[in-house]
């Protein structure tokens, strides 16, 4: 029982990341009809927003180290610490959560620039061409990051108070062995709140209503005198922000490096396909579902029956779904059935 | 569309063979006349020509061809280890096995088209890649990569002669597969591969594949079951990839899983697009350009750039170095990615389309009105 609960929890945080990325991807596909292979790169850029912010906060100068009295010793000290003392230290410690504030405008700008600059010209072209051009764009973005930050993963630690594990088992009376890292718990909560706000935005505001109507029937909405294209541009920016935030918060779990986007891209496509192309709820559900499935498959009991299943389970599920039910688990009837 | 006469095809083949076989000579002044690079040209040429049979003719965008390349490599190295260092059986086994794997993957993936096909092949390629690192480590030797060892059984070789002292290297009846002999071996195979691809392009089978690309539904209504044709094209291009993988293992007997990663499939897509999808010679042009510039660009550094700009005033040269240095050396992939985006945006038909446009500029007579309306009609149909 404990083991099962632990696996579900383990799957949830990975599932949270999958769900967030897939949500952005399917939002773009559902509205613009564009298959965006640069979406993984957006996730990576988000993670590097947190790296950049951390670097900005820790800009430092050399000061004299007063604790050493035998000779003149110097140490690096961040300006924030010099100016604000202990408060500065706390700010630096909290750099990852704070970089959300930094990442939102940056990712929005990147998203808008990408859509206006490149993607917009590919609405009418085939899916294959969209895949190719966004794949090229992903390579460019990835190489720019590699040039400016180097090829090695950069550690971005979470705030110190979240470094331990949460005694979940003790809280629910399930045994002391069920513990869970605090940061992953926070990631899960964060994922839920972002997903919740995206859905609220789409379902409760007028803007969201127009977007949903545009997803259903773009032409009619356009005929009613609404500039659908502009709204869709904003939706692309929104998708970039959602994906970027997923990357920001994931950076303490996986130190960002330049090719993390490509690693997540294939997975997120698989998630979108399983959930159903263009279905938002499907993407979220499939994200969590596949995350949990993957963590169950990596249990030793299951690995001893079918060796190596943990590496391929997600792809097997995807192949099965595409063959048996191509519109995905929650896809609308008639959308992308072939 | 008309099929060129057999005589014309043979003429093209003759010129093609001559160009390929004299590559060491005419590439020398360009600084690319050494065997390692020439082998790469030939091997990736085979890979791209094969990929073009699927993507160029049928329009099915596969992201899984690196898996067949990997299967070919591993099979070849195992053949070296277990049977003989002769390359012929290794190539034979590789082509057959990758053909079988392609048949299985193709049979499943071709049930869907468009983006679903791409994702299915991507999923299979990732499965192979992940398994090469986990379950299949006894076969693939995991991250170290599969290598030859002195203690390998090599049954046939050891029956015929005593094992030598050093580590044997792959050969063709005593001809070593390194240096120029290796290149000529690959070049001959490339010419054969190109010949087969030309025959396919100009056969009724190739025409059917092109018909599938332009309108599959209409093709089905005329009574053709398209799937067997697609599967045949898929298997053939998988076998080409297997052959390329085997040749990689032949010229350098080491097989690693990294050549099965899906971005490696992306590379062959890139080459094909750059040269010109669906044209016979285009993919080879793409391979030549990418591999040549990869070689030149990755070797450049700031000193070399500074020397290149030495004719300019000092400040201008320094500025140019700062601007261009991110694009060379380590940053070669950045150039490649940017070039790729530009090509897809402005020249979807690749270099071949660009050449055609230039040719049209110099053409004296205005385009034939009937042909013109036909072409415009086709463009509109594609847009719809």
XYZ file of C-alpha atoms in Angstrom:
722
model
C 0.000 0.000 0.000
C 2.732 2.421 1.036
C 4.743 1.464 -2.001
C 1.822 2.122 -4.318
C 1.140 5.523 -2.772
C 4.799 6.403 -3.079
C 4.816 5.482 -6.758
C 1.715 7.543 -7.419
C 3.349 10.528 -5.723
C 6.551 9.999 -7.678
C 4.584 9.887 -10.870
C 2.603 13.005 -10.054
C 5.471 15.465 -10.101
C 6.845 14.163 -13.390
C 3.262 14.059 -14.616
C 2.887 17.684 -13.573
C 5.776 18.672 -15.833
C 4.448 16.580 -18.715
C 0.983 18.046 -18.256
C 2.211 21.646 -18.271
C 4.344 21.217 -21.379
C 1.658 19.261 -23.189
C -0.932 21.870 -22.222
C 1.055 24.582 -23.995
C 1.688 22.358 -26.978
C -1.932 21.387 -27.446
C -3.073 24.974 -26.890
C -0.923 26.027 -29.839
C -2.090 23.137 -31.959
C -5.744 23.624 -31.069
C -5.769 27.323 -31.841
C -3.174 27.917 -34.531
C -3.120 24.412 -35.996
C 0.661 24.472 -35.858
C 2.751 21.457 -34.917
C 5.434 23.154 -32.873
C 8.675 21.191 -32.559
C 10.285 24.209 -30.899
C 8.065 23.718 -27.886
C 10.694 21.747 -25.988
C 13.048 24.655 -26.563
C 10.540 26.936 -24.810
C 10.671 24.651 -21.780
C 14.450 24.852 -21.874
C 14.364 28.645 -22.209
C 12.123 28.777 -19.145
C 14.629 26.784 -17.145
C 17.374 29.122 -18.319
C 15.298 32.109 -17.205
C 15.810 30.842 -13.696
C 19.539 30.375 -14.361
C 19.822 33.911 -15.720
C 17.911 35.355 -12.802
C 20.121 33.526 -10.344
C 23.194 34.871 -12.145
C 21.750 38.404 -12.062
C 21.083 38.186 -8.338
C 24.529 36.912 -7.547
C 26.492 39.559 -9.466
C 29.271 40.150 -7.013
C 32.405 42.111 -6.326
C 35.523 41.288 -4.399
C 35.545 42.449 -0.826
C 38.069 42.012 1.914
C 37.516 38.938 3.998
C 37.606 40.219 7.558
C 37.554 36.790 9.155
C 41.143 36.171 8.058
C 43.581 38.469 9.828
C 47.022 37.062 8.977
C 47.050 38.421 5.434
C 44.841 40.335 3.033
C 42.232 37.869 1.844
C 39.467 38.679 -0.625
C 36.226 36.909 -1.305
C 33.397 37.287 -3.763
C 30.331 38.892 -2.242
C 27.087 39.515 -4.100
C 25.966 43.149 -4.200
C 22.625 42.152 -2.749
C 24.368 40.867 0.354
C 26.475 43.994 0.614
C 23.466 46.257 0.348
C 20.821 44.386 2.288
C 22.780 41.988 4.491
C 20.735 38.988 5.544
C 17.725 40.032 3.491
C 19.914 39.899 0.424
C 20.992 36.403 1.345
C 17.377 35.316 1.617
C 16.535 36.844 -1.750
C 19.372 34.919 -3.376
C 18.225 31.759 -1.628
C 14.737 32.245 -3.070
C 15.981 32.960 -6.573
C 14.089 30.108 -8.266
C 10.577 31.024 -7.055
C 11.329 34.712 -7.596
C 12.466 34.108 -11.141
C 8.850 33.326 -12.000
C 8.311 37.095 -11.973
C 11.244 37.476 -14.333
C 10.218 34.582 -16.569
C 6.625 35.672 -17.258
C 7.435 38.828 -19.262
C 10.492 37.260 -20.877
C 8.655 34.160 -22.041
C 5.691 36.231 -23.203
C 8.004 38.338 -25.334
C 9.796 35.304 -26.738
C 6.474 33.657 -27.544
C 5.074 36.728 -29.288
C 8.269 37.281 -31.225
C 8.349 33.656 -32.331
C 4.762 33.712 -33.516
C 4.954 37.061 -35.304
C 8.381 36.454 -36.715
C 8.181 32.905 -37.985
C 5.252 30.671 -37.091
C 2.676 33.050 -38.601
C 3.987 32.356 -42.089
C 3.356 28.641 -41.681
C -0.365 28.500 -40.907
C -1.248 27.500 -44.431
C 1.640 25.151 -45.061
C 1.659 21.417 -44.451
C 2.287 19.813 -41.064
C 5.544 18.388 -42.394
C 6.835 21.859 -43.238
C 5.746 23.187 -39.849
C 7.622 20.374 -38.167
C 10.723 21.117 -40.209
C 10.827 24.857 -39.636
C 10.172 24.605 -35.913
C 12.751 21.839 -35.650
C 15.289 24.200 -37.223
C 14.229 26.947 -34.829
C 14.671 24.570 -31.893
C 18.235 23.834 -33.017
C 18.975 27.554 -33.263
C 17.586 28.329 -29.789
C 19.395 25.377 -28.271
C 22.716 26.409 -29.799
C 22.329 30.011 -28.671
C 21.849 28.774 -25.118
C 24.828 26.463 -25.463
C 26.971 29.347 -26.647
C 25.975 31.648 -23.835
C 25.785 29.209 -20.909
C 28.108 26.373 -21.886
C 27.307 22.719 -22.370
C 27.269 21.610 -18.739
C 24.170 21.451 -16.525
C 23.945 24.444 -14.195
C 22.693 23.703 -10.673
C 19.884 25.977 -9.522
C 19.007 24.934 -5.972
C 15.587 25.407 -4.445
C 15.230 27.613 -1.338
C 16.857 26.025 1.678
C 13.693 25.462 3.687
C 12.336 23.232 0.920
C 15.420 21.063 0.736
C 14.183 18.323 3.082
C 11.434 15.799 2.652
C 7.810 16.044 3.712
C 6.616 13.286 6.049
C 3.481 12.561 4.068
C 3.049 9.111 5.543
C 3.021 10.413 9.093
C 0.467 13.094 8.215
C -2.029 10.618 6.827
C -1.192 7.797 9.200
C 0.245 5.519 6.540
C 3.624 4.675 7.957
C 6.817 6.629 8.395
C 8.427 5.303 5.216
C 6.310 7.448 2.918
C 8.291 10.655 2.551
C 8.424 13.051 -0.347
C 10.753 15.930 -1.204
C 9.181 19.272 -0.381
C 10.118 20.867 -3.652
C 8.379 18.185 -5.687
C 5.274 18.673 -3.613
C 5.455 22.381 -4.358
C 5.967 21.645 -8.038
C 2.826 19.562 -8.014
C 0.821 22.312 -6.350
C 2.284 24.850 -8.753
C 1.367 22.706 -11.748
C -2.194 22.376 -10.502
C -2.538 26.105 -9.942
C -1.139 27.002 -13.370
C -3.406 24.468 -15.057
C -6.322 25.789 -13.016
C -5.640 29.373 -13.991
C -5.296 28.516 -17.688
C -8.634 26.729 -17.603
C -10.231 29.551 -15.639
C -8.865 32.058 -18.125
C -10.266 30.127 -21.063
C -13.612 29.310 -19.492
C -14.489 32.384 -17.434
C -13.283 35.373 -19.456
C -14.647 36.831 -22.669
C -11.220 36.547 -24.228
C -11.154 32.850 -23.389
C -14.604 32.404 -24.846
C -13.504 33.906 -28.156
C -10.441 31.673 -28.175
C -12.526 28.575 -27.526
C -14.953 29.592 -30.231
C -12.013 30.094 -32.557
C -10.777 26.606 -31.764
C -14.162 25.200 -32.739
C -14.726 27.175 -35.900
C -12.228 29.782 -36.851
C -13.959 31.040 -39.958
C -17.281 31.794 -38.324
C -15.633 33.737 -35.524
C -13.703 35.700 -38.114
C -16.909 36.410 -40.044
C -18.459 37.813 -36.883
C -15.918 40.599 -37.076
C -13.504 39.383 -34.450
C -9.792 39.530 -35.116
C -9.072 35.896 -34.322
C -5.497 36.051 -35.470
C -4.496 38.607 -32.864
C -6.074 36.574 -30.080
C -4.292 33.490 -31.294
C -1.001 35.355 -31.185
C -1.663 36.121 -27.547
C -2.560 32.464 -26.976
C 0.827 31.511 -28.385
C 2.454 33.883 -25.918
C 0.364 32.347 -23.146
C 1.468 28.841 -24.148
C 5.087 30.001 -24.094
C 4.592 31.402 -20.575
C 2.971 28.187 -19.299
C 5.757 26.059 -20.737
C 8.427 28.467 -19.549
C 7.056 28.410 -16.006
C 7.099 24.617 -16.096
C 10.785 24.930 -16.948
C 11.514 27.520 -14.252
C 10.075 25.422 -11.479
C 11.643 22.225 -12.834
C 15.158 23.655 -12.710
C 15.857 22.588 -9.074
C 14.711 19.038 -9.928
C 16.814 18.741 -13.076
C 19.765 21.138 -13.463
C 19.134 22.842 -16.819
C 21.341 22.078 -19.783
C 20.960 23.069 -23.399
C 19.470 19.824 -24.713
C 16.823 19.276 -22.038
C 14.251 20.714 -24.431
C 14.806 18.031 -27.053
C 14.569 15.351 -24.355
C 11.197 16.622 -23.203
C 9.864 17.400 -26.666
C 9.301 13.816 -27.756
C 7.674 12.973 -24.461
C 5.343 15.938 -24.597
C 4.276 15.065 -28.136
C 3.518 11.565 -26.965
C 1.459 13.005 -24.117
C -0.489 15.251 -26.474
C -1.206 12.380 -28.838
C -2.378 10.117 -26.036
C -4.627 12.847 -24.670
C -5.912 13.835 -28.090
C -4.535 16.530 -30.385
C -6.093 19.849 -29.488
C -7.799 18.630 -26.342
C -6.695 20.648 -23.297
C -8.202 18.417 -20.653
C -6.837 15.402 -22.455
C -3.298 16.776 -22.369
C -3.458 17.346 -18.621
C -5.013 13.969 -17.876
C -2.605 12.134 -20.152
C 0.354 13.971 -18.617
C -0.469 12.756 -15.128
C -1.506 9.328 -16.365
C 1.755 8.738 -18.217
C 3.814 10.145 -15.352
C 2.212 7.695 -12.930
C 2.465 4.808 -15.405
C 6.138 5.494 -15.859
C 6.816 5.533 -12.156
C 4.934 2.260 -11.679
C 6.924 0.704 -14.502
C 10.151 1.637 -12.760
C 9.209 -0.366 -9.647
C 11.601 -3.253 -9.119
C 8.761 -5.785 -8.883
C 7.567 -4.893 -12.364
C 11.020 -4.529 -13.847
C 11.850 -8.072 -12.754
C 8.902 -9.409 -14.778
C 9.467 -7.319 -17.912
C 13.011 -5.932 -17.921
C 13.481 -2.463 -19.355
C 9.772 -1.682 -19.423
C 10.289 1.615 -17.582
C 12.239 3.023 -20.518
C 9.682 2.297 -23.186
C 6.281 2.124 -21.480
C 5.268 5.639 -22.548
C 6.092 4.993 -26.182
C 4.301 1.653 -26.122
C 1.184 3.345 -24.787
C 1.460 6.017 -27.482
C 1.815 3.472 -30.289
C -1.159 1.556 -28.931
C -3.316 4.684 -28.652
C -2.446 5.976 -32.120
C -3.303 2.633 -33.669
C -6.475 1.907 -31.743
C -7.922 5.347 -31.092
C -6.127 7.983 -33.142
C -8.112 10.886 -31.790
C -6.637 10.137 -28.366
C -8.297 9.399 -25.062
C -10.208 12.661 -24.818
C -10.067 14.019 -28.348
C -13.140 15.385 -30.038
C -14.739 13.138 -32.609
C -13.619 13.947 -36.123
C -10.537 15.951 -35.129
C -7.332 14.494 -36.552
C -8.754 11.008 -36.847
C -6.594 9.936 -39.738
C 5.373 14.138 -65.981
C 7.442 12.170 -68.412
C 9.895 9.434 -67.680
C 13.295 10.116 -69.265
C 14.475 7.524 -71.740
C 16.727 4.699 -70.616
C 19.544 6.086 -72.740
C 19.395 9.456 -71.022
C 19.376 7.787 -67.608
C 22.444 5.771 -68.519
C 24.192 8.941 -69.636
C 23.388 10.557 -66.281
C 24.669 7.462 -64.485
C 27.908 7.573 -66.438
C 28.549 11.203 -65.538
C 27.515 10.563 -61.951
C 29.916 7.629 -61.575
C 32.737 9.643 -63.073
C 32.084 12.564 -60.714
C 31.913 10.324 -57.647
C 34.993 8.273 -58.495
C 37.120 11.323 -59.243
C 36.026 13.036 -56.016
C 39.484 12.682 -54.382
C 40.947 14.670 -57.271
C 38.560 17.561 -57.626
C 37.933 17.947 -53.899
C 41.638 18.302 -53.143
C 41.849 22.003 -54.107
C 38.776 22.631 -51.911
C 40.611 21.174 -48.923
C 38.349 18.142 -48.588
C 40.351 15.523 -50.435
C 41.148 13.238 -47.552
C 39.683 9.757 -47.107
C 37.824 10.206 -43.811
C 35.669 13.003 -45.149
C 35.206 11.332 -48.524
C 33.950 8.197 -46.799
C 31.490 10.336 -44.848
C 30.242 11.896 -48.091
C 29.600 8.484 -49.598
C 28.020 6.921 -46.497
C 25.687 9.799 -45.721
C 24.986 10.004 -49.428
C 23.609 6.466 -49.337
C 21.603 7.288 -46.221
C 20.085 10.415 -47.780
C 19.378 8.806 -51.153
C 17.501 6.038 -49.318
C 15.640 8.480 -47.104
C 14.600 10.415 -50.179
C 12.904 7.317 -51.600
C 10.470 7.461 -48.698
C 10.185 11.170 -47.918
C 10.806 12.535 -51.385
C 8.487 10.235 -53.258
C 5.679 9.579 -50.784
C 5.893 12.666 -48.560
C 5.855 10.558 -45.389
C 8.123 12.352 -42.912
C 9.894 9.722 -40.825
C 11.889 10.652 -37.745
C 12.947 7.068 -37.092
C 15.544 6.289 -39.703
C 18.434 6.600 -37.277
C 17.142 3.390 -35.685
C 17.802 1.481 -38.915
C 21.232 3.061 -39.134
C 21.941 1.798 -35.630
C 20.613 -1.689 -36.388
C 22.898 -1.820 -39.426
C 25.942 -0.744 -37.425
C 25.389 -3.210 -34.591
C 24.739 -6.072 -36.985
C 27.900 -5.347 -38.932
C 30.064 -5.231 -35.816
C 28.539 -8.484 -34.570
C 29.278 -10.093 -37.897
C 32.902 -8.962 -37.551
C 33.018 -10.335 -34.035
C 31.364 -13.689 -34.606
C 32.014 -14.714 -38.188
C 34.627 -12.963 -40.252
C 36.305 -9.649 -40.811
C 35.192 -9.732 -44.440
C 32.818 -6.875 -45.090
C 30.502 -8.596 -47.575
C 28.659 -10.838 -45.097
C 28.501 -7.949 -42.630
C 26.822 -5.723 -45.197
C 24.494 -8.491 -46.287
C 23.350 -9.234 -42.736
C 22.943 -5.538 -41.938
C 20.813 -4.818 -44.966
C 18.630 -7.872 -44.412
C 18.156 -7.292 -40.699
C 17.426 -3.585 -41.010
C 15.002 -4.467 -43.794
C 13.182 -6.837 -41.447
C 13.098 -4.238 -38.669
C 11.870 -1.635 -41.150
C 9.146 -4.011 -42.309
C 7.883 -4.454 -38.747
C 8.020 -0.753 -37.845
C 6.645 0.256 -41.217
C 3.790 -2.211 -41.042
C 2.627 -0.609 -37.795
C 3.485 3.035 -38.509
C 1.996 3.178 -41.994
C -1.475 2.581 -40.627
C -1.466 6.319 -39.960
C -0.338 9.230 -42.081
C 0.728 12.828 -41.573
C 1.865 13.878 -38.153
C 0.783 10.603 -36.541
C 3.170 8.735 -38.801
C 5.994 11.070 -37.771
C 5.233 10.580 -34.100
C 4.935 6.798 -34.452
C 8.349 6.538 -36.103
C 9.717 8.926 -33.492
C 8.314 6.739 -30.721
C 9.861 3.604 -32.214
C 13.221 5.301 -32.640
C 13.170 6.455 -29.021
C 12.249 2.927 -27.895
C 15.260 1.522 -29.746
C 17.510 4.220 -28.367
C 16.371 3.714 -24.779
C 16.555 -0.060 -25.043
C 20.091 0.129 -26.430
C 21.065 1.705 -23.119
C 19.014 -0.562 -20.851
C 17.706 -4.017 -21.751
C 19.786 -4.587 -24.830
C 23.152 -3.820 -23.214
C 24.335 -7.433 -23.759
C 23.898 -6.770 -27.487
C 24.867 -3.116 -27.677
C 27.376 -2.837 -24.829
C 25.540 0.205 -23.495
C 27.325 3.525 -23.264
C 30.766 2.148 -24.067
C 29.652 1.106 -27.513
C 30.242 -2.187 -29.253
C 33.898 -2.748 -30.093
C 36.047 -5.446 -31.597
C 38.248 -7.448 -29.261
C 41.144 -9.820 -29.801
C 39.297 -12.614 -28.045
C 36.290 -12.539 -30.387
C 35.427 -15.980 -31.808
C 35.494 -15.010 -35.553
C 34.596 -18.593 -36.484
C 35.175 -18.457 -40.245
C 38.419 -16.473 -40.073
C 39.884 -18.764 -37.437
C 38.989 -21.858 -39.468
C 40.841 -20.535 -42.476
C 43.916 -19.118 -40.808
C 45.608 -18.607 -37.461
C 44.629 -15.465 -35.564
C 47.153 -12.673 -36.019
C 48.830 -10.868 -33.190
C 47.094 -7.493 -33.353
C 43.473 -6.460 -33.552
C 42.254 -7.320 -37.073
C 40.499 -4.677 -39.130
C 37.636 -5.127 -41.588
C 38.621 -5.875 -45.151
C 37.451 -7.171 -48.493
C 39.496 -10.286 -49.306
C 42.662 -8.715 -48.029
C 41.989 -5.101 -49.034
C 41.908 -2.989 -45.908
C 38.781 -0.873 -45.465
C 40.545 2.270 -44.376
C 41.867 5.216 -46.314
C 41.211 5.504 -50.034
C 40.309 1.837 -50.567
C 37.570 2.320 -47.983
C 36.335 5.364 -49.845
C 36.276 3.590 -53.204
C 34.368 0.702 -51.693
C 31.747 3.108 -50.279
C 31.727 5.050 -53.551
C 30.964 1.956 -55.610
C 28.115 1.106 -53.250
C 26.880 4.697 -53.496
C 26.826 4.445 -57.282
C 24.880 1.188 -57.088
C 22.510 2.742 -54.546
C 22.016 5.798 -56.726
C 21.371 3.591 -59.739
C 18.683 1.641 -57.899
C 17.107 4.861 -56.668
C 17.103 6.253 -60.215
C 15.427 3.093 -61.475
C 12.806 3.411 -58.728
C 12.166 7.080 -59.509
C 11.640 6.324 -63.185
C 9.578 3.191 -62.793
C 5.802 2.750 -62.637
C 6.301 1.927 -58.955
C 7.960 5.303 -58.393
C 5.156 7.045 -60.246
C 2.629 5.380 -57.937
C 4.554 6.613 -54.923
C 4.499 10.146 -56.319
C 0.789 9.810 -56.919
C 0.370 8.905 -53.261
C 2.220 12.078 -52.327
C 0.108 14.349 -54.461
C -3.263 12.880 -53.550
C -3.639 9.658 -51.664
C -7.433 9.734 -51.532
C -7.755 10.040 -55.274
C -5.254 7.226 -55.652
C -7.382 5.013 -53.447
C -10.517 5.843 -55.415
C -8.859 4.706 -58.608
C -8.607 1.296 -57.028
C -5.085 1.135 -55.699
C -4.376 -0.209 -52.261
C -1.649 2.259 -51.327
C -0.279 0.570 -48.231
C 1.808 -2.182 -49.893
C 3.517 0.450 -52.047
C 4.218 2.624 -49.025
C 5.524 -0.332 -47.062
C 7.839 -1.310 -49.916
C 9.215 2.225 -50.070
C 9.664 2.267 -46.302
C 11.513 -1.062 -46.272
C 13.758 -0.033 -49.157
C 14.730 3.199 -47.441
C 15.255 1.282 -44.198
C 17.625 -1.070 -46.028
C 19.549 1.911 -47.419
C 19.894 3.221 -43.862
C 21.080 -0.222 -42.743
C 23.657 -0.251 -45.523
C 24.891 3.179 -44.457
C 25.116 1.961 -40.859
C 27.085 -1.107 -41.932
C 29.511 1.068 -43.879
C 29.986 3.300 -40.841
C 30.938 0.212 -38.869
C 33.173 -0.953 -41.707
C 35.244 2.188 -41.928
C 35.382 2.513 -38.157
C 34.457 -0.730 -36.367
C 32.672 0.768 -33.417
C 28.939 1.066 -32.904
C 27.413 3.371 -30.328
C 23.812 4.087 -29.454
C 24.173 7.835 -29.914
C 23.832 7.438 -33.663
C 20.314 6.134 -33.021
C 19.097 9.277 -31.274
C 16.166 10.968 -32.956
C 18.149 14.112 -33.649
C 20.338 11.941 -35.884
C 17.226 11.224 -37.932
C 16.689 14.965 -37.960
C 20.102 15.370 -39.563
C 19.217 13.252 -42.579
C 15.946 15.153 -42.956
C 17.982 18.336 -42.953
C 20.310 17.091 -45.670
C 17.458 15.951 -47.844
C 15.560 19.229 -47.479
C 18.616 21.366 -48.041
C 19.438 19.659 -51.309
C 15.910 19.292 -52.575
C 13.264 16.776 -51.580
C 12.031 14.447 -54.251
C 14.827 15.173 -56.694
C 17.353 12.513 -57.531
C 20.554 14.434 -57.011
C 19.328 16.923 -54.396
C 19.921 14.839 -51.261
C 23.493 14.182 -52.377
C 24.070 17.901 -52.817
C 22.686 18.437 -49.323
C 25.012 15.809 -47.872
C 27.983 17.291 -49.675
C 27.292 20.811 -48.520
C 26.492 19.966 -44.914
C 29.407 17.584 -44.407
C 31.835 19.854 -46.246
C 30.949 22.968 -44.309
C 30.715 21.051 -41.061
C 34.290 20.065 -41.660
C 35.477 23.537 -42.658
C 33.430 25.521 -40.165
C 34.134 23.388 -37.115
C 37.855 23.755 -37.696
C 37.706 27.558 -37.753
C 38.462 29.594 -34.653
C 38.993 33.257 -33.858
C 42.620 33.290 -34.996
C 41.657 31.778 -38.339
C 38.874 34.331 -38.705
C 41.192 37.184 -37.878
C 43.559 35.959 -40.553
C 40.712 35.725 -43.039
C 39.665 39.314 -42.373
C 43.231 40.637 -42.389
C 42.622 42.664 -45.559
C 40.153 44.878 -43.697
C 41.011 47.775 -41.402
C 41.786 46.626 -37.902
C 38.625 47.791 -36.157
C 36.385 46.375 -38.880
C 38.155 43.037 -38.779
C 37.701 42.847 -35.019
C 34.035 43.677 -35.343
C 33.532 41.043 -38.038
C 35.241 38.448 -35.854
C 32.894 39.210 -32.958
C 29.901 38.926 -35.260
C 30.902 35.744 -37.033
C 32.718 33.791 -34.343
C 29.551 32.400 -32.696
C 28.696 30.718 -35.999
C 31.900 28.746 -36.478
C 33.793 26.127 -34.522
C 31.598 24.877 -31.679
C 28.738 26.985 -32.978
C 28.536 25.273 -36.356
C 25.166 23.784 -35.447
C 23.815 27.293 -34.996
C 24.686 28.080 -38.605
C 23.122 24.821 -39.683
C 19.889 25.478 -37.789
C 19.609 29.029 -39.111
C 20.351 27.886 -42.661
C 17.708 25.202 -42.312
C 15.054 27.671 -41.154
C 15.901 29.995 -44.039
C 15.708 27.164 -46.558
C 12.325 25.933 -45.316
C 10.917 29.463 -45.282
C 12.168 30.729 -48.615
C 13.121 27.683 -50.676
C 11.021 24.674 -49.643
C 12.364 22.839 -52.668
C 15.944 23.243 -51.497
C 18.958 24.010 -53.618
C 17.484 22.232 -56.622
C 14.547 24.652 -56.618
C 16.971 27.553 -56.324
C 18.951 26.277 -59.305
C 15.735 25.897 -61.274
C 14.779 29.501 -60.510
C 18.163 30.749 -61.630
C 17.824 28.700 -64.803
C 14.429 30.259 -65.448
C 15.907 33.734 -65.118
C 18.250 33.073 -67.994
C 15.694 31.342 -70.151
C 15.034 33.433 -73.248
C 11.511 32.461 -74.205
C 8.655 33.159 -71.788
C 7.273 30.081 -70.012
C 4.842 27.982 -71.981
C 1.323 29.301 -71.170
C -0.202 25.830 -70.799
C 2.582 24.724 -68.500
C 2.236 27.946 -66.534
C -1.470 27.518 -65.847
C -0.842 23.904 -64.908
C 1.810 24.907 -62.398
C -0.385 27.660 -60.943
C -3.286 25.286 -60.641
C -1.077 22.867 -58.774
C 0.082 25.589 -56.405
C -3.484 26.601 -55.661
C -4.452 23.000 -55.076
C -1.633 22.607 -52.617
C -2.730 25.721 -50.774
C -6.302 24.526 -50.463
